[in-house]
Amino acid sequence: DARVTQTPRHKVTEMGQEVTMRCQPILGHNTVFWYRQTMMQGLELLAYFRNRAPLDDSGMPKDRFSAEMPDATLATLKIQPSEPRDSAVYFCASGLVKGLAGDRFETQYFGPGTRLLVL
Amino acid sequence: AQKITQTQPGMFVQEKEAVTLDCTYDTSDPSYGLFWYKQPSSGEMIFLIYQGSYDQQNATEGRYSLNFQKARKSANLVISASQLGDSAMYFCAMREGRRGNDYKLSFGAGTTVTVRA
Protein backbone atom coordinates (compact mmCIF):
# COMPACT_ATOMS: atom_id res chain seq x y z
CA ASP A 1 0.00 0.00 0.00
CA ALA A 2 1.93 3.02 -1.29
CA ARG A 3 1.95 6.04 1.02
CA VAL A 4 3.51 9.43 1.33
CA THR A 5 5.94 9.50 4.23
CA GLN A 6 7.00 12.52 6.23
CA THR A 7 9.68 13.07 8.84
CA PRO A 8 9.75 14.09 11.57
CA ARG A 9 6.21 13.47 12.75
CA HIS A 10 6.63 15.91 15.61
CA LYS A 11 9.08 18.76 16.14
CA VAL A 12 9.44 21.14 19.04
CA THR A 13 11.99 23.89 18.61
CA GLU A 14 12.87 27.32 19.87
CA MET A 15 12.28 30.52 18.01
CA GLY A 16 15.14 31.33 15.66
CA GLN A 17 16.13 27.74 15.01
CA GLU A 18 16.15 26.13 11.58
CA VAL A 19 13.51 23.50 10.89
CA THR A 20 13.74 20.99 8.06
CA MET A 21 10.82 18.78 7.14
CA ARG A 22 11.18 15.92 4.69
CA CYS A 23 8.74 14.15 2.45
CA GLN A 24 8.98 11.03 0.34
CA PRO A 25 6.24 11.08 -2.30
CA ILE A 26 4.60 7.95 -3.60
CA LEU A 27 6.91 6.25 -6.08
CA GLY A 28 6.02 7.27 -9.62
CA HIS A 29 4.08 10.38 -8.65
CA ASN A 30 5.19 13.53 -10.46
CA THR A 31 3.54 16.25 -8.39
CA VAL A 32 4.33 17.28 -4.83
CA PHE A 33 2.48 19.78 -2.66
CA TRP A 34 3.28 21.34 0.70
CA TYR A 35 0.35 22.48 2.85
CA ARG A 36 0.07 24.08 6.25
CA GLN A 37 -2.93 23.51 8.51
CA THR A 38 -3.88 25.74 11.41
CA MET A 39 -7.11 26.18 13.32
CA MET A 40 -7.42 29.78 12.19
CA GLN A 41 -6.51 29.47 8.50
CA GLY A 42 -7.41 25.90 7.74
CA LEU A 43 -5.40 24.25 4.95
CA GLU A 44 -3.13 26.56 2.95
CA LEU A 45 -1.04 25.63 -0.06
CA LEU A 46 2.59 26.63 0.45
CA ALA A 47 4.35 25.17 -2.57
CA TYR A 48 3.80 22.99 -5.62
CA PHE A 49 6.25 20.96 -7.68
CA ARG A 50 5.69 19.14 -10.93
CA ASN A 51 8.43 16.83 -12.24
CA ARG A 52 10.64 18.29 -9.48
CA ALA A 53 10.31 21.83 -10.83
CA PRO A 54 8.83 24.42 -8.47
CA LEU A 55 5.77 25.86 -10.18
CA ASP A 56 4.22 27.81 -7.37
CA ASP A 57 5.53 28.95 -4.01
CA SER A 58 3.37 32.02 -3.69
CA GLY A 59 1.88 30.74 -0.46
CA MET A 60 5.21 30.73 1.38
CA PRO A 61 6.76 33.60 3.31
CA LYS A 62 9.76 34.04 1.03
CA ASP A 63 12.11 35.46 3.59
CA ARG A 64 12.08 32.42 5.85
CA PHE A 65 10.62 29.45 3.98
CA SER A 66 12.19 27.45 1.19
CA ALA A 67 11.08 24.29 -0.59
CA GLU A 68 13.19 22.01 -2.77
CA MET A 69 13.13 18.64 -4.48
CA PRO A 70 16.73 17.39 -4.63
CA ASP A 71 15.49 14.24 -6.35
CA ALA A 72 12.26 12.51 -7.26
CA THR A 73 12.09 10.67 -3.95
CA LEU A 74 12.67 13.60 -1.61
CA ALA A 75 11.01 16.96 -1.05
CA THR A 76 12.11 19.32 1.71
CA LEU A 77 10.57 22.31 3.40
CA LYS A 78 12.83 24.53 5.48
CA ILE A 79 12.06 27.34 7.84
CA GLN A 80 14.93 29.59 8.86
CA PRO A 81 14.58 31.29 11.27
CA SER A 82 11.46 29.75 12.76
CA GLU A 83 8.90 31.85 14.63
CA PRO A 84 6.07 30.91 17.01
CA ARG A 85 3.50 31.78 14.34
CA ASP A 86 4.92 28.96 12.21
CA SER A 87 3.48 26.44 14.67
CA ALA A 88 1.14 24.26 12.62
CA VAL A 89 0.79 20.88 10.99
CA TYR A 90 2.68 20.69 7.71
CA PHE A 91 1.43 18.22 5.13
CA CYS A 92 3.11 16.90 2.05
CA ALA A 93 0.93 15.45 -0.69
CA SER A 94 1.76 13.81 -4.00
CA GLY A 95 -0.13 12.97 -7.15
CA LEU A 96 0.28 11.74 -10.70
CA VAL A 97 -0.59 13.94 -13.64
CA LYS A 98 -1.15 11.65 -16.60
CA GLY A 99 -1.21 14.36 -19.24
CA LEU A 100 -3.93 16.15 -21.11
CA ALA A 101 -5.46 12.94 -22.39
CA GLY A 102 -5.77 11.46 -18.94
CA ASP A 103 -7.46 12.42 -15.72
CA ARG A 104 -6.46 16.05 -15.53
CA PHE A 105 -7.48 16.43 -11.91
CA GLU A 106 -5.17 14.01 -10.25
CA THR A 107 -5.91 13.00 -6.70
CA GLN A 108 -3.55 14.35 -4.08
CA TYR A 109 -2.52 11.79 -1.49
CA PHE A 110 -1.44 13.26 1.80
CA GLY A 111 1.29 12.20 4.16
CA PRO A 112 0.73 11.94 7.93
CA GLY A 113 1.98 15.48 8.53
CA THR A 114 4.66 17.07 10.68
CA ARG A 115 3.32 18.72 13.81
CA LEU A 116 5.59 21.71 14.47
CA LEU A 117 5.67 23.73 17.66
CA VAL A 118 7.93 26.76 17.85
CA LEU A 119 8.41 28.08 21.36
CA ALA B 1 -15.53 34.72 -1.87
CA GLN B 2 -15.46 31.23 -0.44
CA LYS B 3 -15.09 28.60 -3.12
CA ILE B 4 -16.19 25.75 -0.87
CA THR B 5 -18.81 26.06 1.84
CA GLN B 6 -19.48 23.44 4.47
CA THR B 7 -22.27 24.75 6.65
CA GLN B 8 -22.29 21.99 9.28
CA PRO B 9 -19.47 22.48 11.77
CA GLY B 10 -20.42 19.34 13.71
CA MET B 11 -22.79 16.40 13.50
CA PHE B 12 -23.75 13.43 15.60
CA VAL B 13 -24.90 10.19 14.01
CA GLN B 14 -25.98 6.89 15.45
CA GLU B 15 -23.92 3.83 14.56
CA LYS B 16 -25.27 1.99 11.50
CA GLU B 17 -27.24 5.00 10.33
CA ALA B 18 -26.47 7.04 7.21
CA VAL B 19 -25.20 10.61 7.39
CA THR B 20 -25.08 13.33 4.75
CA LEU B 21 -22.41 16.02 4.83
CA ASP B 22 -23.21 19.17 2.91
CA CYS B 23 -20.86 20.88 0.50
CA THR B 24 -21.59 23.70 -1.91
CA TYR B 25 -19.07 25.20 -4.27
CA ASP B 26 -18.62 28.31 -6.33
CA THR B 27 -16.97 28.32 -9.71
CA SER B 28 -17.57 29.71 -13.17
CA ASP B 29 -15.28 27.15 -14.75
CA PRO B 30 -17.10 24.35 -16.61
CA SER B 31 -14.29 21.93 -15.80
CA TYR B 32 -13.61 21.12 -12.17
CA GLY B 33 -13.10 18.26 -9.79
CA LEU B 34 -14.57 17.72 -6.35
CA PHE B 35 -12.90 15.72 -3.59
CA TRP B 36 -13.72 14.57 -0.10
CA TYR B 37 -11.07 13.89 2.50
CA LYS B 38 -11.32 12.44 5.99
CA GLN B 39 -9.12 13.61 8.84
CA PRO B 40 -9.35 11.43 11.96
CA SER B 41 -7.96 12.53 15.30
CA SER B 42 -4.60 11.06 14.33
CA GLY B 43 -4.29 13.98 11.91
CA GLU B 44 -3.69 12.29 8.57
CA MET B 45 -5.72 13.36 5.53
CA ILE B 46 -7.33 10.38 3.82
CA PHE B 47 -8.74 10.64 0.30
CA LEU B 48 -12.28 9.26 0.11
CA ILE B 49 -13.94 10.05 -3.20
CA TYR B 50 -13.70 12.12 -6.38
CA GLN B 51 -16.32 13.57 -8.73
CA GLY B 52 -15.50 15.24 -12.03
CA SER B 53 -17.73 17.99 -13.35
CA TYR B 54 -18.37 16.05 -16.57
CA ASP B 55 -19.06 12.75 -14.87
CA GLN B 56 -22.58 11.58 -15.70
CA GLN B 57 -23.00 9.39 -12.66
CA ASN B 58 -22.56 10.06 -8.99
CA ALA B 59 -19.30 8.69 -7.64
CA THR B 60 -19.35 5.80 -5.18
CA GLU B 61 -16.58 4.18 -3.15
CA GLY B 62 -17.72 1.47 -0.79
CA ARG B 63 -19.85 3.09 1.90
CA TYR B 64 -19.16 6.56 0.50
CA SER B 65 -21.22 8.14 -2.23
CA LEU B 66 -21.29 11.63 -3.59
CA ASN B 67 -24.65 13.26 -4.29
CA PHE B 68 -23.64 15.56 -7.13
CA GLN B 69 -26.19 18.20 -8.09
CA LYS B 70 -24.47 20.32 -10.69
CA ALA B 71 -27.19 22.91 -11.18
CA ARG B 72 -27.26 23.58 -7.45
CA LYS B 73 -23.45 23.44 -7.21
CA SER B 74 -23.76 20.88 -4.50
CA ALA B 75 -21.55 17.86 -3.78
CA ASN B 76 -22.79 16.22 -0.62
CA LEU B 77 -21.04 13.20 0.85
CA VAL B 78 -23.21 10.33 2.05
CA ILE B 79 -21.76 7.79 4.45
CA SER B 80 -23.94 4.74 4.75
CA ALA B 81 -24.03 2.38 7.72
CA SER B 82 -21.87 4.61 9.93
CA GLN B 83 -19.17 2.98 12.02
CA LEU B 84 -17.37 4.24 15.11
CA GLY B 85 -14.24 4.58 13.00
CA ASP B 86 -16.01 7.15 10.84
CA SER B 87 -15.72 9.71 13.62
CA ALA B 88 -13.47 12.38 12.09
CA MET B 89 -13.34 15.75 10.39
CA TYR B 90 -14.45 15.68 6.76
CA PHE B 91 -13.25 18.17 4.18
CA CYS B 92 -14.76 18.98 0.81
CA ALA B 93 -12.31 20.35 -1.76
CA MET B 94 -12.40 21.56 -5.35
CA ARG B 95 -9.96 21.96 -8.19
CA GLU B 96 -10.81 24.20 -11.13
CA GLY B 97 -9.70 23.83 -14.70
CA ARG B 98 -8.34 27.29 -15.32
CA ARG B 99 -5.29 27.00 -17.48
CA GLY B 100 -2.09 27.10 -15.48
CA ASN B 101 -3.85 27.09 -12.16
CA ASP B 102 -5.60 23.77 -12.17
CA TYR B 103 -3.53 22.15 -9.46
CA LYS B 104 -4.83 24.18 -6.53
CA LEU B 105 -7.21 22.55 -4.11
CA SER B 106 -9.66 24.88 -2.37
CA PHE B 107 -10.77 23.36 0.92
CA GLY B 108 -13.89 23.93 2.95
CA ALA B 109 -13.76 24.54 6.69
CA GLY B 110 -14.67 20.95 7.43
CA THR B 111 -17.44 19.09 9.26
CA THR B 112 -16.78 17.09 12.41
CA VAL B 113 -18.71 13.83 12.55
CA THR B 114 -19.13 11.93 15.79
CA VAL B 115 -20.59 8.44 15.59
CA ARG B 116 -22.38 7.27 18.71
CA ALA B 117 -22.64 3.61 19.69
mmCIF file of N, CA, C and O in Angstrom, chain A residues 30-35 45-60 67-69 75 77 93-97 104 106 108, chain B residues 95 100-105:
data_model
loop_
_atom_site.group_PDB
_atom_site.id
_atom_site.type_symbol
_atom_site.label_atom_id
_atom_site.label_comp_id
_atom_site.label_asym_id
_atom_site.label_seq_id
_atom_site.Cartn_x
_atom_site.Cartn_y
_atom_site.Cartn_z
ATOM 1 N N ASN A 30 4.381 12.448 -9.905
ATOM 2 C CA ASN A 30 5.195 13.526 -10.461
ATOM 3 C C ASN A 30 4.797 14.914 -9.959
ATOM 4 O O ASN A 30 5.287 15.924 -10.449
ATOM 5 N N THR A 31 3.874 14.964 -8.993
ATOM 6 C CA THR A 31 3.540 16.255 -8.392
ATOM 7 C C THR A 31 3.670 16.153 -6.877
ATOM 8 O O THR A 31 3.353 15.118 -6.284
ATOM 9 N N VAL A 32 4.167 17.217 -6.277
ATOM 10 C CA VAL A 32 4.329 17.283 -4.829
ATOM 11 C C VAL A 32 3.805 18.628 -4.339
ATOM 12 O O VAL A 32 4.068 19.668 -4.955
ATOM 13 N N PHE A 33 3.075 18.586 -3.242
ATOM 14 C CA PHE A 33 2.485 19.782 -2.661
ATOM 15 C C PHE A 33 2.888 19.871 -1.190
ATOM 16 O O PHE A 33 2.961 18.854 -0.508
ATOM 17 N N TRP A 34 3.105 21.077 -0.731
ATOM 18 C CA TRP A 34 3.282 21.336 0.701
ATOM 19 C C TRP A 34 2.106 22.199 1.167
ATOM 20 O O TRP A 34 1.817 23.245 0.574
ATOM 21 N N TYR A 35 1.459 21.748 2.248
ATOM 22 C CA TYR A 35 0.349 22.482 2.848
ATOM 23 C C TYR A 35 0.658 22.760 4.314
ATOM 24 O O TYR A 35 1.411 22.035 4.956
ATOM 25 N N LEU A 45 -2.079 26.153 0.821
ATOM 26 C CA LEU A 45 -1.036 25.633 -0.057
ATOM 27 C C LEU A 45 0.198 26.518 0.063
ATOM 28 O O LEU A 45 0.119 27.732 -0.099
ATOM 29 N N LEU A 46 1.329 25.894 0.330
ATOM 30 C CA LEU A 46 2.589 26.634 0.447
ATOM 31 C C LEU A 46 3.407 26.549 -0.836
ATOM 32 O O LEU A 46 3.973 27.549 -1.286
ATOM 33 N N ALA A 47 3.499 25.354 -1.404
ATOM 34 C CA ALA A 47 4.349 25.171 -2.575
ATOM 35 C C ALA A 47 3.848 23.991 -3.398
ATOM 36 O O ALA A 47 3.188 23.086 -2.883
ATOM 37 N N TYR A 48 4.235 24.033 -4.685
ATOM 38 C CA TYR A 48 3.797 22.992 -5.624
ATOM 39 C C TYR A 48 4.945 22.686 -6.583
ATOM 40 O O TYR A 48 5.550 23.599 -7.152
ATOM 41 N N PHE A 49 5.220 21.420 -6.761
ATOM 42 C CA PHE A 49 6.253 20.961 -7.683
ATOM 43 C C PHE A 49 5.626 20.010 -8.694
ATOM 44 O O PHE A 49 4.778 19.184 -8.350
ATOM 45 N N ARG A 50 6.069 20.129 -9.922
ATOM 46 C CA ARG A 50 5.694 19.142 -10.931
ATOM 47 C C ARG A 50 6.972 18.696 -11.621
ATOM 48 O O ARG A 50 7.745 19.538 -12.101
ATOM 49 N N ASN A 51 7.183 17.379 -11.679
ATOM 50 C CA ASN A 51 8.427 16.833 -12.238
ATOM 51 C C ASN A 51 9.648 17.512 -11.621
ATOM 52 O O ASN A 51 10.609 17.861 -12.314
ATOM 53 N N ARG A 52 9.581 17.732 -10.326
ATOM 54 C CA ARG A 52 10.643 18.293 -9.479
ATOM 55 C C ARG A 52 10.833 19.788 -9.662
ATOM 56 O O ARG A 52 11.614 20.393 -8.922
ATOM 57 N N ALA A 53 10.151 20.389 -10.628
ATOM 58 C CA ALA A 53 10.308 21.831 -10.832
ATOM 59 C C ALA A 53 9.305 22.594 -9.974
ATOM 60 O O ALA A 53 8.118 22.255 -9.976
ATOM 61 N N PRO A 54 9.777 23.622 -9.272
ATOM 62 C CA PRO A 54 8.827 24.421 -8.474
ATOM 63 C C PRO A 54 7.972 25.299 -9.372
ATOM 64 O O PRO A 54 8.496 26.141 -10.103
ATOM 65 N N LEU A 55 6.664 25.088 -9.324
ATOM 66 C CA LEU A 55 5.770 25.860 -10.180
ATOM 67 C C LEU A 55 5.043 26.964 -9.423
ATOM 68 O O LEU A 55 4.554 27.911 -10.029
ATOM 69 N N ASP A 56 4.943 26.799 -8.146
ATOM 70 C CA ASP A 56 4.216 27.809 -7.368
ATOM 71 C C ASP A 56 4.680 27.747 -5.927
ATOM 72 O O ASP A 56 4.585 26.706 -5.294
ATOM 73 N N ASP A 57 5.212 28.848 -5.446
ATOM 74 C CA ASP A 57 5.534 28.950 -4.013
ATOM 75 C C ASP A 57 4.981 30.254 -3.461
ATOM 76 O O ASP A 57 5.502 30.810 -2.501
ATOM 77 N N SER A 58 3.934 30.730 -4.078
ATOM 78 C CA SER A 58 3.375 32.023 -3.685
ATOM 79 C C SER A 58 2.759 32.005 -2.287
ATOM 80 O O SER A 58 2.559 33.042 -1.679
ATOM 81 N N GLY A 59 2.475 30.834 -1.784
ATOM 82 C CA GLY A 59 1.882 30.738 -0.456
ATOM 83 C C GLY A 59 2.885 30.777 0.678
ATOM 84 O O GLY A 59 2.503 30.821 1.840
ATOM 85 N N MET A 60 4.156 30.765 0.344
ATOM 86 C CA MET A 60 5.208 30.726 1.376
ATOM 87 C C MET A 60 5.744 32.114 1.681
ATOM 88 O O MET A 60 5.952 32.909 0.769
ATOM 89 N N ALA A 67 11.481 25.659 -0.254
ATOM 90 C CA ALA A 67 11.082 24.292 -0.592
ATOM 91 C C ALA A 67 11.915 23.833 -1.778
ATOM 92 O O ALA A 67 12.147 24.600 -2.720
ATOM 93 N N GLU A 68 12.357 22.572 -1.700
ATOM 94 C CA GLU A 68 13.186 22.014 -2.765
ATOM 95 C C GLU A 68 12.825 20.560 -2.997
ATOM 96 O O GLU A 68 12.246 19.906 -2.130
ATOM 97 N N MET A 69 13.225 20.068 -4.187
ATOM 98 C CA MET A 69 13.134 18.638 -4.476
ATOM 99 C C MET A 69 14.475 18.200 -5.029
ATOM 100 O O MET A 69 14.683 18.231 -6.250
ATOM 101 N N ALA A 75 11.366 15.541 -1.035
ATOM 102 C CA ALA A 75 11.014 16.959 -1.046
ATOM 103 C C ALA A 75 11.296 17.495 0.349
ATOM 104 O O ALA A 75 11.066 16.797 1.343
ATOM 105 N N LEU A 77 11.095 20.993 3.061
ATOM 106 C CA LEU A 77 10.566 22.310 3.403
ATOM 107 C C LEU A 77 11.373 22.814 4.591
ATOM 108 O O LEU A 77 11.435 22.147 5.622
ATOM 109 N N ALA A 93 1.845 16.286 0.091
ATOM 110 C CA ALA A 93 0.929 15.449 -0.693
ATOM 111 C C ALA A 93 1.567 15.199 -2.056
ATOM 112 O O ALA A 93 2.341 16.026 -2.553
ATOM 113 N N SER A 94 1.254 14.068 -2.659
ATOM 114 C CA SER A 94 1.761 13.806 -4.002
ATOM 115 C C SER A 94 0.643 13.281 -4.885
ATOM 116 O O SER A 94 -0.390 12.801 -4.404
ATOM 117 N N GLY A 95 0.855 13.425 -6.186
ATOM 118 C CA GLY A 95 -0.127 12.966 -7.155
ATOM 119 C C GLY A 95 0.546 12.656 -8.474
ATOM 120 O O GLY A 95 1.735 12.903 -8.654
ATOM 121 N N LEU A 96 -0.241 12.111 -9.383
ATOM 122 C CA LEU A 96 0.277 11.741 -10.695
ATOM 123 C C LEU A 96 -0.561 12.409 -11.764
ATOM 124 O O LEU A 96 -1.752 12.112 -11.915
ATOM 125 N N VAL A 97 0.067 13.334 -12.493
ATOM 126 C CA VAL A 97 -0.591 13.942 -13.643
ATOM 127 C C VAL A 97 -0.293 13.075 -14.852
ATOM 128 O O VAL A 97 0.864 12.843 -15.189
ATOM 129 N N ARG A 104 -7.175 14.809 -15.760
ATOM 130 C CA ARG A 104 -6.457 16.047 -15.525
ATOM 131 C C ARG A 104 -6.379 16.397 -14.051
ATOM 132 O O ARG A 104 -5.403 16.932 -13.571
ATOM 133 N N GLU A 106 -5.693 15.154 -10.974
ATOM 134 C CA GLU A 106 -5.170 14.008 -10.248
ATOM 135 C C GLU A 106 -5.483 14.140 -8.767
ATOM 136 O O GLU A 106 -5.563 15.250 -8.219
ATOM 137 N N GLN A 108 -4.696 14.084 -4.949
ATOM 138 C CA GLN A 108 -3.555 14.350 -4.085
ATOM 139 C C GLN A 108 -3.647 13.433 -2.862
ATOM 140 O O GLN A 108 -4.658 13.425 -2.166
ATOM 141 N N ARG B 95 -10.986 21.476 -7.288
ATOM 142 C CA ARG B 95 -9.960 21.965 -8.193
ATOM 143 C C ARG B 95 -10.642 22.456 -9.451
ATOM 144 O O ARG B 95 -11.551 21.819 -9.960
ATOM 145 N N GLY B 100 -3.244 26.699 -16.276
ATOM 146 C CA GLY B 100 -2.085 27.100 -15.481
ATOM 147 C C GLY B 100 -2.337 27.128 -13.995
ATOM 148 O O GLY B 100 -1.422 27.294 -13.222
ATOM 149 N N ASN B 101 -3.566 26.975 -13.589
ATOM 150 C CA ASN B 101 -3.845 27.092 -12.158
ATOM 151 C C ASN B 101 -4.695 25.925 -11.685
ATOM 152 O O ASN B 101 -5.371 26.017 -10.660
ATOM 153 N N ASP B 102 -4.646 24.832 -12.429
ATOM 154 C CA ASP B 102 -5.604 23.773 -12.170
ATOM 155 C C ASP B 102 -5.122 22.769 -11.144
ATOM 156 O O ASP B 102 -5.703 21.725 -10.975
ATOM 157 N N TYR B 103 -4.028 23.076 -10.448
ATOM 158 C CA TYR B 103 -3.534 22.145 -9.458
ATOM 159 C C TYR B 103 -3.999 22.491 -8.051
ATOM 160 O O TYR B 103 -3.858 21.724 -7.141
ATOM 161 N N LYS B 104 -4.537 23.700 -7.887
ATOM 162 C CA LYS B 104 -4.826 24.178 -6.534
ATOM 163 C C LYS B 104 -6.131 23.587 -6.019
ATOM 164 O O LYS B 104 -7.156 23.625 -6.678
ATOM 165 N N LEU B 105 -6.035 23.057 -4.810
ATOM 166 C CA LEU B 105 -7.211 22.553 -4.114
ATOM 167 C C LEU B 105 -7.731 23.646 -3.190
ATOM 168 O O LEU B 105 -6.986 24.152 -2.367
#
